[in-house]
PDB file of N, CA and C in Angstrom:
ATOM      1  N   MET A   1    -146.820  16.533 289.630  1.00 80.00           N
ATOM      2  CA  MET A   1    -146.696  17.084 288.292  1.00 80.00           C
ATOM      3  C   MET A   1    -148.029  17.033 287.543  1.00 80.00           C
ATOM      4  N   LEU A   2    -148.671  15.867 287.572  1.00 72.00           N
ATOM      5  CA  LEU A   2    -149.958  15.715 286.907  1.00 72.00           C
ATOM      6  C   LEU A   2    -150.988  16.669 287.501  1.00 72.00           C
ATOM      7  N   ARG A   3    -150.922  16.846 288.817  1.00 70.00           N
ATOM      8  CA  ARG A   3    -151.851  17.750 289.486  1.00 70.00           C
ATOM      9  C   ARG A   3    -151.694  19.184 288.976  1.00 70.00           C
ATOM     10  N   ARG A   4    -150.485  19.619 288.749  1.00 68.00           N
ATOM     11  CA  ARG A   4    -150.235  20.973 288.226  1.00 68.00           C
ATOM     12  C   ARG A   4    -150.763  21.130 286.807  1.00 68.00           C
ATOM     13  N   ILE A   5    -150.607  20.104 286.005  1.00 69.00           N
ATOM     14  CA  ILE A   5    -151.100  20.151 284.622  1.00 69.00           C
ATOM     15  C   ILE A   5    -152.620  20.269 284.619  1.00 69.00           C
ATOM     16  N   VAL A   6    -153.277  19.457 285.434  1.00 58.00           N
ATOM     17  CA  VAL A   6    -154.740  19.497 285.516  1.00 58.00           C
ATOM     18  C   VAL A   6    -155.194  20.868 286.026  1.00 58.00           C
ATOM     19  N   LEU A   7    -154.525  21.405 287.023  1.00 59.00           N
ATOM     20  CA  LEU A   7    -154.867  22.711 287.571  1.00 59.00           C
ATOM     21  C   LEU A   7    -154.690  23.804 286.517  1.00 59.00           C
ATOM     22  N   ALA A   8    -153.599  23.763 285.760  1.00 61.00           N
ATOM     23  CA  ALA A   8    -153.358  24.754 284.713  1.00 61.00           C
ATOM     24  C   ALA A   8    -154.418  24.649 283.619  1.00 61.00           C
ATOM     25  N   PHE A   9    -154.766  23.447 283.224  1.00 55.00           N
ATOM     26  CA  PHE A   9    -155.784  23.233 282.187  1.00 55.00           C
ATOM     27  C   PHE A   9    -157.142  23.765 282.641  1.00 55.00           C
ATOM     28  N   THR A  10    -157.493  23.502 283.898  1.00 58.00           N
ATOM     29  CA  THR A  10    -158.756  23.990 284.450  1.00 58.00           C
ATOM     30  C   THR A  10    -158.781  25.506 284.498  1.00 58.00           C
ATOM     31  N   ALA A  11    -157.676  26.118 284.853  1.00 55.00           N
ATOM     32  CA  ALA A  11    -157.598  27.577 284.912  1.00 55.00           C
ATOM     33  C   ALA A  11    -157.779  28.188 283.526  1.00 55.00           C
ATOM     34  N   ILE A  12    -157.212  27.579 282.513  1.00 55.00           N
ATOM     35  CA  ILE A  12    -157.354  28.083 281.146  1.00 55.00           C
ATOM     36  C   ILE A  12    -158.807  28.008 280.698  1.00 55.00           C
ATOM     37  N   LEU A  13    -159.472  26.901 280.996  1.00 51.00           N
ATOM     38  CA  LEU A  13    -160.874  26.756 280.621  1.00 51.00           C
ATOM     39  C   LEU A  13    -161.768  27.744 281.359  1.00 51.00           C
ATOM     40  N   ALA A  14    -161.435  28.056 282.581  1.00 51.00           N
ATOM     41  CA  ALA A  14    -162.242  28.977 283.372  1.00 51.00           C
ATOM     42  C   ALA A  14    -162.120  30.415 282.880  1.00 51.00           C
ATOM     43  N   VAL A  15    -161.004  30.765 282.275  1.00 51.00           N
ATOM     44  CA  VAL A  15    -160.770  32.125 281.806  1.00 51.00           C
ATOM     45  C   VAL A  15    -161.589  32.437 280.555  1.00 51.00           C
ATOM     46  N   ALA A  16    -161.731  31.491 279.661  1.00 48.00           N
ATOM     47  CA  ALA A  16    -162.429  31.729 278.397  1.00 48.00           C
ATOM     48  C   ALA A  16    -163.890  31.271 278.510  1.00 48.00           C
ATOM     49  N   PRO A  17    -164.821  32.248 278.703  1.00 50.00           N
ATOM     50  CA  PRO A  17    -166.223  31.848 278.816  1.00 50.00           C
ATOM     51  C   PRO A  17    -166.757  31.356 277.469  1.00 50.00           C
ATOM     52  N   ALA A  18    -167.544  30.330 277.521  1.00 51.00           N
ATOM     53  CA  ALA A  18    -168.132  29.769 276.301  1.00 51.00           C
ATOM     54  C   ALA A  18    -169.593  30.185 276.211  1.00 51.00           C
ATOM     55  N   THR A  19    -170.048  30.472 275.000  1.00 49.00           N
ATOM     56  CA  THR A  19    -171.452  30.791 274.800  1.00 49.00           C
ATOM     57  C   THR A  19    -172.111  29.607 274.106  1.00 49.00           C
ATOM     58  N   ALA A  20    -173.262  29.245 274.609  1.00 53.00           N
ATOM     59  CA  ALA A  20    -173.982  28.128 274.016  1.00 53.00           C
ATOM     60  C   ALA A  20    -174.614  28.566 272.701  1.00 53.00           C
ATOM     61  N   GLN A  21    -174.499  27.743 271.709  1.00 56.00           N
ATOM     62  CA  GLN A  21    -175.093  28.037 270.419  1.00 56.00           C
ATOM     63  C   GLN A  21    -176.082  26.927 270.105  1.00 56.00           C
ATOM     64  N   ARG A  22    -177.323  27.314 269.884  1.00 61.00           N
ATOM     65  CA  ARG A  22    -178.370  26.337 269.640  1.00 61.00           C
ATOM     66  C   ARG A  22    -178.775  26.361 268.183  1.00 61.00           C
ATOM     67  N   TYR A  23    -178.884  25.203 267.598  1.00 74.00           N
ATOM     68  CA  TYR A  23    -179.412  25.041 266.251  1.00 74.00           C
ATOM     69  C   TYR A  23    -180.616  24.114 266.361  1.00 74.00           C
ATOM     70  N   ASP A  24    -181.730  24.620 266.848  1.00 78.00           N
ATOM     71  CA  ASP A  24    -182.935  23.814 267.011  1.00 78.00           C
ATOM     72  C   ASP A  24    -183.592  23.650 265.648  1.00 78.00           C
ATOM     73  N   SER A  25    -183.668  22.424 265.171  1.00 81.00           N
ATOM     74  CA  SER A  25    -184.189  22.168 263.823  1.00 81.00           C
ATOM     75  C   SER A  25    -185.676  22.479 263.687  1.00 81.00           C
ATOM     76  N   GLN A  26    -186.373  22.702 264.787  1.00 88.00           N
ATOM     77  CA  GLN A  26    -187.797  23.032 264.720  1.00 88.00           C
ATOM     78  C   GLN A  26    -188.041  24.499 264.383  1.00 88.00           C
ATOM     79  N   TYR A  27    -187.022  25.312 264.454  1.00 93.00           N
ATOM     80  CA  TYR A  27    -187.158  26.743 264.165  1.00 93.00           C
ATOM     81  C   TYR A  27    -186.348  27.075 262.917  1.00 93.00           C
ATOM     82  N   PRO A  28    -186.971  27.670 261.911  1.00 95.00           N
ATOM     83  CA  PRO A  28    -186.303  27.885 260.624  1.00 95.00           C
ATOM     84  C   PRO A  28    -185.363  29.087 260.552  1.00 95.00           C
ATOM     85  N   VAL A  29    -185.350  29.960 261.576  1.00 96.00           N
ATOM     86  CA  VAL A  29    -184.551  31.186 261.500  1.00 96.00           C
ATOM     87  C   VAL A  29    -183.660  31.314 262.734  1.00 96.00           C
ATOM     88  N   CYS A  30    -182.411  31.752 262.497  1.00 95.00           N
ATOM     89  CA  CYS A  30    -181.437  31.950 263.571  1.00 95.00           C
ATOM     90  C   CYS A  30    -181.021  33.410 263.656  1.00 95.00           C
ATOM     91  N   LEU A  31    -180.616  33.817 264.850  1.00 96.00           N
ATOM     92  CA  LEU A  31    -180.079  35.152 265.102  1.00 96.00           C
ATOM     93  C   LEU A  31    -178.635  34.986 265.544  1.00 96.00           C
ATOM     94  N   GLN A  32    -177.731  35.709 264.901  1.00 96.00           N
ATOM     95  CA  GLN A  32    -176.329  35.705 265.324  1.00 96.00           C
ATOM     96  C   GLN A  32    -176.010  37.083 265.854  1.00 96.00           C
ATOM     97  N   LYS A  33    -175.555  37.136 267.120  1.00 96.00           N
ATOM     98  CA  LYS A  33    -175.213  38.390 267.782  1.00 96.00           C
ATOM     99  C   LYS A  33    -173.718  38.456 268.018  1.00 96.00           C
ATOM    100  N   TRP A  34    -173.153  39.649 267.803  1.00 94.00           N
ATOM    101  CA  TRP A  34    -171.746  39.869 268.090  1.00 94.00           C
ATOM    102  C   TRP A  34    -171.633  40.677 269.364  1.00 94.00           C
ATOM    103  N   GLY A  35    -170.706  40.275 270.212  1.00 91.00           N
ATOM    104  CA  GLY A  35    -170.488  40.973 271.470  1.00 91.00           C
ATOM    105  C   GLY A  35    -169.107  41.585 271.509  1.00 91.00           C
ATOM    106  N   GLU A  36    -168.689  41.882 272.718  1.00 87.00           N
ATOM    107  CA  GLU A  36    -167.372  42.476 272.902  1.00 87.00           C
ATOM    108  C   GLU A  36    -166.275  41.486 272.542  1.00 87.00           C
ATOM    109  N   ALA A  37    -165.182  41.987 272.065  1.00 86.00           N
ATOM    110  CA  ALA A  37    -163.994  41.197 271.718  1.00 86.00           C
ATOM    111  C   ALA A  37    -164.297  40.149 270.650  1.00 86.00           C
ATOM    112  N   GLY A  38    -165.328  40.388 269.831  1.00 84.00           N
ATOM    113  CA  GLY A  38    -165.619  39.488 268.725  1.00 84.00           C
ATOM    114  C   GLY A  38    -166.372  38.227 269.091  1.00 84.00           C
ATOM    115  N   ALA A  39    -166.821  38.121 270.332  1.00 90.00           N
ATOM    116  CA  ALA A  39    -167.588  36.936 270.745  1.00 90.00           C
ATOM    117  C   ALA A  39    -168.930  36.916 270.011  1.00 90.00           C
ATOM    118  N   THR A  40    -169.372  35.734 269.617  1.00 92.00           N
ATOM    119  CA  THR A  40    -170.663  35.617 268.945  1.00 92.00           C
ATOM    120  C   THR A  40    -171.542  34.608 269.677  1.00 92.00           C
ATOM    121  N   ALA A  41    -172.830  34.792 269.506  1.00 93.00           N
ATOM    122  CA  ALA A  41    -173.807  33.851 270.053  1.00 93.00           C
ATOM    123  C   ALA A  41    -174.858  33.624 268.979  1.00 93.00           C
ATOM    124  N   ILE A  42    -175.272  32.380 268.813  1.00 93.00           N
ATOM    125  CA  ILE A  42    -176.288  32.034 267.827  1.00 93.00           C
ATOM    126  C   ILE A  42    -177.484  31.449 268.550  1.00 93.00           C
ATOM    127  N   ASP A  43    -178.659  31.966 268.220  1.00 94.00           N
ATOM    128  CA  ASP A  43    -179.901  31.508 268.836  1.00 94.00           C
ATOM    129  C   ASP A  43    -180.900  31.182 267.732  1.00 94.00           C
ATOM    130  N   CYS A  44    -181.221  29.918 267.579  1.00 93.00           N
ATOM    131  CA  CYS A  44    -182.175  29.489 266.551  1.00 93.00           C
ATOM    132  C   CYS A  44    -183.503  29.163 267.218  1.00 93.00           C
ATOM    133  N   SER A  45    -184.219  30.205 267.606  1.00 94.00           N
ATOM    134  CA  SER A  45    -185.515  29.999 268.259  1.00 94.00           C
ATOM    135  C   SER A  45    -186.577  30.910 267.655  1.00 94.00           C
ATOM    136  N   TYR A  46    -186.433  31.218 266.368  1.00 96.00           N
ATOM    137  CA  TYR A  46    -187.351  32.136 265.699  1.00 96.00           C
ATOM    138  C   TYR A  46    -188.156  31.406 264.625  1.00 96.00           C
ATOM    139  N   THR A  47    -189.437  31.746 264.563  1.00 95.00           N
ATOM    140  CA  THR A  47    -190.327  31.087 263.605  1.00 95.00           C
ATOM    141  C   THR A  47    -190.414  31.820 262.276  1.00 95.00           C
ATOM    142  N   SER A  48    -189.959  33.076 262.244  1.00 96.00           N
ATOM    143  CA  SER A  48    -190.000  33.826 260.986  1.00 96.00           C
ATOM    144  C   SER A  48    -188.848  34.822 260.932  1.00 96.00           C
ATOM    145  N   LEU A  49    -188.518  35.228 259.730  1.00 96.00           N
ATOM    146  CA  LEU A  49    -187.466  36.222 259.532  1.00 96.00           C
ATOM    147  C   LEU A  49    -187.878  37.563 260.153  1.00 96.00           C
ATOM    148  N   GLU A  50    -189.160  37.910 260.052  1.00 97.00           N
ATOM    149  CA  GLU A  50    -189.652  39.169 260.615  1.00 97.00           C
ATOM    150  C   GLU A  50    -189.500  39.183 262.137  1.00 97.00           C
ATOM    151  N   GLN A  51    -189.808  38.061 262.779  1.00 97.00           N
ATOM    152  CA  GLN A  51    -189.666  37.946 264.224  1.00 97.00           C
ATOM    153  C   GLN A  51    -188.201  38.127 264.635  1.00 97.00           C
ATOM    154  N   CYS A  52    -187.302  37.509 263.914  1.00 97.00           N
ATOM    155  CA  CYS A  52    -185.874  37.619 264.195  1.00 97.00           C
ATOM    156  C   CYS A  52    -185.379  39.050 263.975  1.00 97.00           C
ATOM    157  N   ARG A  53    -185.805  39.649 262.873  1.00 98.00           N
ATOM    158  CA  ARG A  53    -185.372  41.019 262.574  1.00 98.00           C
ATOM    159  C   ARG A  53    -185.841  42.014 263.632  1.00 98.00           C
ATOM    160  N   ALA A  54    -187.023  41.780 264.195  1.00 97.00           N
ATOM    161  CA  ALA A  54    -187.511  42.654 265.264  1.00 97.00           C
ATOM    162  C   ALA A  54    -186.596  42.564 266.479  1.00 97.00           C
ATOM    163  N   THR A  55    -186.116  41.381 266.793  1.00 97.00           N
ATOM    164  CA  THR A  55    -185.194  41.195 267.914  1.00 97.00           C
ATOM    165  C   THR A  55    -183.827  41.800 267.592  1.00 97.00           C
ATOM    166  N   ALA A  56    -183.381  41.649 266.360  1.00 97.00           N
ATOM    167  CA  ALA A  56    -182.044  42.117 265.961  1.00 97.00           C
ATOM    168  C   ALA A  56    -181.976  43.634 265.807  1.00 97.00           C
ATOM    169  N   SER A  57    -183.114  44.283 265.688  1.00 96.00           N
ATOM    170  CA  SER A  57    -183.154  45.727 265.468  1.00 96.00           C
ATOM    171  C   SER A  57    -182.393  46.471 266.569  1.00 96.00           C
ATOM    172  N   GLY A  58    -181.431  47.274 266.161  1.00 95.00           N
ATOM    173  CA  GLY A  58    -180.645  48.060 267.096  1.00 95.00           C
ATOM    174  C   GLY A  58    -179.471  47.322 267.709  1.00 95.00           C
ATOM    175  N   LEU A  59    -179.315  46.061 267.394  1.00 94.00           N
ATOM    176  CA  LEU A  59    -178.199  45.277 267.921  1.00 94.00           C
ATOM    177  C   LEU A  59    -177.176  45.016 266.827  1.00 94.00           C
ATOM    178  N   SER A  60    -176.009  44.596 267.226  1.00 95.00           N
ATOM    179  CA  SER A  60    -175.008  44.138 266.271  1.00 95.00           C
ATOM    180  C   SER A  60    -175.323  42.668 266.012  1.00 95.00           C
ATOM    181  N   ALA A  61    -176.299  42.442 265.102  1.00 97.00           N
ATOM    182  CA  ALA A  61    -176.805  41.090 264.890  1.00 97.00           C
ATOM    183  C   ALA A  61    -177.328  40.931 263.475  1.00 97.00           C
ATOM    184  N   THR A  62    -177.497  39.684 263.068  1.00 97.00           N
ATOM    185  CA  THR A  62    -178.065  39.377 261.763  1.00 97.00           C
ATOM    186  C   THR A  62    -178.912  38.113 261.876  1.00 97.00           C
ATOM    187  N   CYS A  63    -179.853  37.977 260.961  1.00 98.00           N
ATOM    188  CA  CYS A  63    -180.724  36.804 260.921  1.00 98.00           C
ATOM    189  C   CYS A  63    -180.387  35.979 259.680  1.00 98.00           C
ATOM    190  N   PHE A  64    -180.509  34.658 259.813  1.00 96.00           N
ATOM    191  CA  PHE A  64    -180.235  33.781 258.675  1.00 96.00           C
ATOM    192  C   PHE A  64    -181.046  32.502 258.805  1.00 96.00           C
ATOM    193  N   ALA A  65    -181.191  31.791 257.678  1.00 95.00           N
ATOM    194  CA  ALA A  65    -181.928  30.531 257.674  1.00 95.00           C
ATOM    195  C   ALA A  65    -181.162  29.490 258.473  1.00 95.00           C
ATOM    196  N   ASN A  66    -181.866  28.779 259.318  1.00 93.00           N
ATOM    197  CA  ASN A  66    -181.269  27.724 260.134  1.00 93.00           C
ATOM    198  C   ASN A  66    -180.788  26.601 259.215  1.00 93.00           C
ATOM    199  N   PRO A  67    -179.481  26.316 259.201  1.00 90.00           N
ATOM    200  CA  PRO A  67    -178.975  25.281 258.294  1.00 90.00           C
ATOM    201  C   PRO A  67    -179.429  23.872 258.670  1.00 90.00           C
ATOM    202  N   TYR A  68    -179.963  23.683 259.882  1.00 87.00           N
ATOM    203  CA  TYR A  68    -180.397  22.363 260.323  1.00 87.00           C
ATOM    204  C   TYR A  68    -181.917  22.189 260.277  1.00 87.00           C
ATOM    205  N   SER A  69    -182.610  23.213 259.824  1.00 84.00           N
ATOM    206  CA  SER A  69    -184.057  23.127 259.702  1.00 84.00           C
ATOM    207  C   SER A  69    -184.401  22.490 258.365  1.00 84.00           C
ATOM    208  N   PRO A  70    -185.378  21.583 258.334  1.00 81.00           N
ATOM    209  CA  PRO A  70    -185.748  20.973 257.053  1.00 81.00           C
ATOM    210  C   PRO A  70    -186.235  22.049 256.075  1.00 81.00           C
ATOM    211  N   GLN A  71    -185.688  22.063 254.900  1.00 69.00           N
ATOM    212  CA  GLN A  71    -186.070  23.038 253.882  1.00 69.00           C
ATOM    213  C   GLN A  71    -187.140  22.429 252.983  1.00 69.00           C
ATOM    214  N   PRO A  72    -188.120  23.246 252.561  1.00 66.00           N
ATOM    215  CA  PRO A  72    -189.143  22.708 251.661  1.00 66.00           C
ATOM    216  C   PRO A  72    -188.533  22.320 250.318  1.00 66.00           C
ATOM    217  N   ARG A  73    -189.038  21.242 249.749  1.00 69.00           N
ATOM    218  CA  ARG A  73    -188.545  20.809 248.428  1.00 69.00           C
ATOM    219  C   ARG A  73    -188.996  21.806 247.380  1.00 69.00           C
ATOM    220  N   GLN A  74    -188.106  22.128 246.501  1.00 66.00           N
ATOM    221  CA  GLN A  74    -188.427  23.069 245.435  1.00 66.00           C
ATOM    222  C   GLN A  74    -188.280  22.361 244.103  1.00 66.00           C
ATOM    223  N   VAL A  75    -189.239  22.625 243.210  1.00 66.00           N
ATOM    224  CA  VAL A  75    -189.202  22.056 241.871  1.00 66.00           C
ATOM    225  C   VAL A  75    -188.352  22.983 241.014  1.00 66.00           C
ATOM    226  N   PRO A  76    -187.371  22.442 240.276  1.00 67.00           N
ATOM    227  CA  PRO A  76    -186.548  23.284 239.412  1.00 67.00           C
ATOM    228  C   PRO A  76    -187.424  24.017 238.390  1.00 67.00           C
ATOM    229  N   PRO A  77    -187.063  25.257 238.039  1.00 71.00           N
ATOM    230  CA  PRO A  77    -187.850  26.015 237.070  1.00 71.00           C
ATOM    231  C   PRO A  77    -187.937  25.288 235.727  1.00 71.00           C
ATOM    232  N   GLY A  78    -189.066  25.398 235.091  1.00 73.00           N
ATOM    233  CA  GLY A  78    -189.234  24.805 233.766  1.00 73.00           C
ATOM    234  C   GLY A  78    -189.822  23.402 233.799  1.00 73.00           C
ATOM    235  N   ARG A  79    -189.904  22.804 234.963  1.00 65.00           N
ATOM    236  CA  ARG A  79    -190.481  21.470 235.061  1.00 65.00           C
ATOM    237  C   ARG A  79    -191.960  21.577 235.386  1.00 65.00           C
ATOM    238  N   VAL A  80    -192.763  20.824 234.663  1.00 63.00           N
ATOM    239  CA  VAL A  80    -194.188  20.799 234.901  1.00 63.00           C
ATOM    240  C   VAL A  80    -194.579  19.369 235.210  1.00 63.00           C
ATOM    241  N   HIS A  81    -195.292  19.189 236.289  1.00 62.00           N
ATOM    242  CA  HIS A  81    -195.755  17.858 236.660  1.00 62.00           C
ATOM    243  C   HIS A  81    -197.147  17.623 236.072  1.00 62.00           C
ATOM    244  N   GLY A  82    -197.421  16.418 235.759  1.00 60.00           N
ATOM    245  CA  GLY A  82    -198.732  16.073 235.212  1.00 60.00           C
ATOM    246  C   GLY A  82    -198.693  16.014 233.691  1.00 60.00           C
ATOM    247  N   ARG A  83    -199.814  15.622 233.102  1.00 59.00           N
ATOM    248  CA  ARG A  83    -199.878  15.515 231.646  1.00 59.00           C
ATOM    249  C   ARG A  83    -201.029  16.223 231.091  1.00 59.00           C
TER     250      ARG A  83
END
C-alpha cells in the first residue's frame, strides 16, 4: 500500500515540470517571462533595466526591480543635512 502511494506521488511530481526562479541579490533587475499554459519563469541576472528590456523585447515578458537586491537609501524630500 505504501509503495503505491509513493509511486502515485512520484508520478504526480513528474507530470508538473517546475521552473527554477532565481532572485540573485547581486543583480538589481529581474525578468519575468510567461510561457504556455500560464507558466512563468523569473530570472534576476540583469544589471540594468535597459539590459533587461532588450532581452524582453518581442517576448511575453516584463522587467522589475529585484525585491531582494539592496536598495539605495533615499532621503525624504524636504530634509536637508548639515548646518
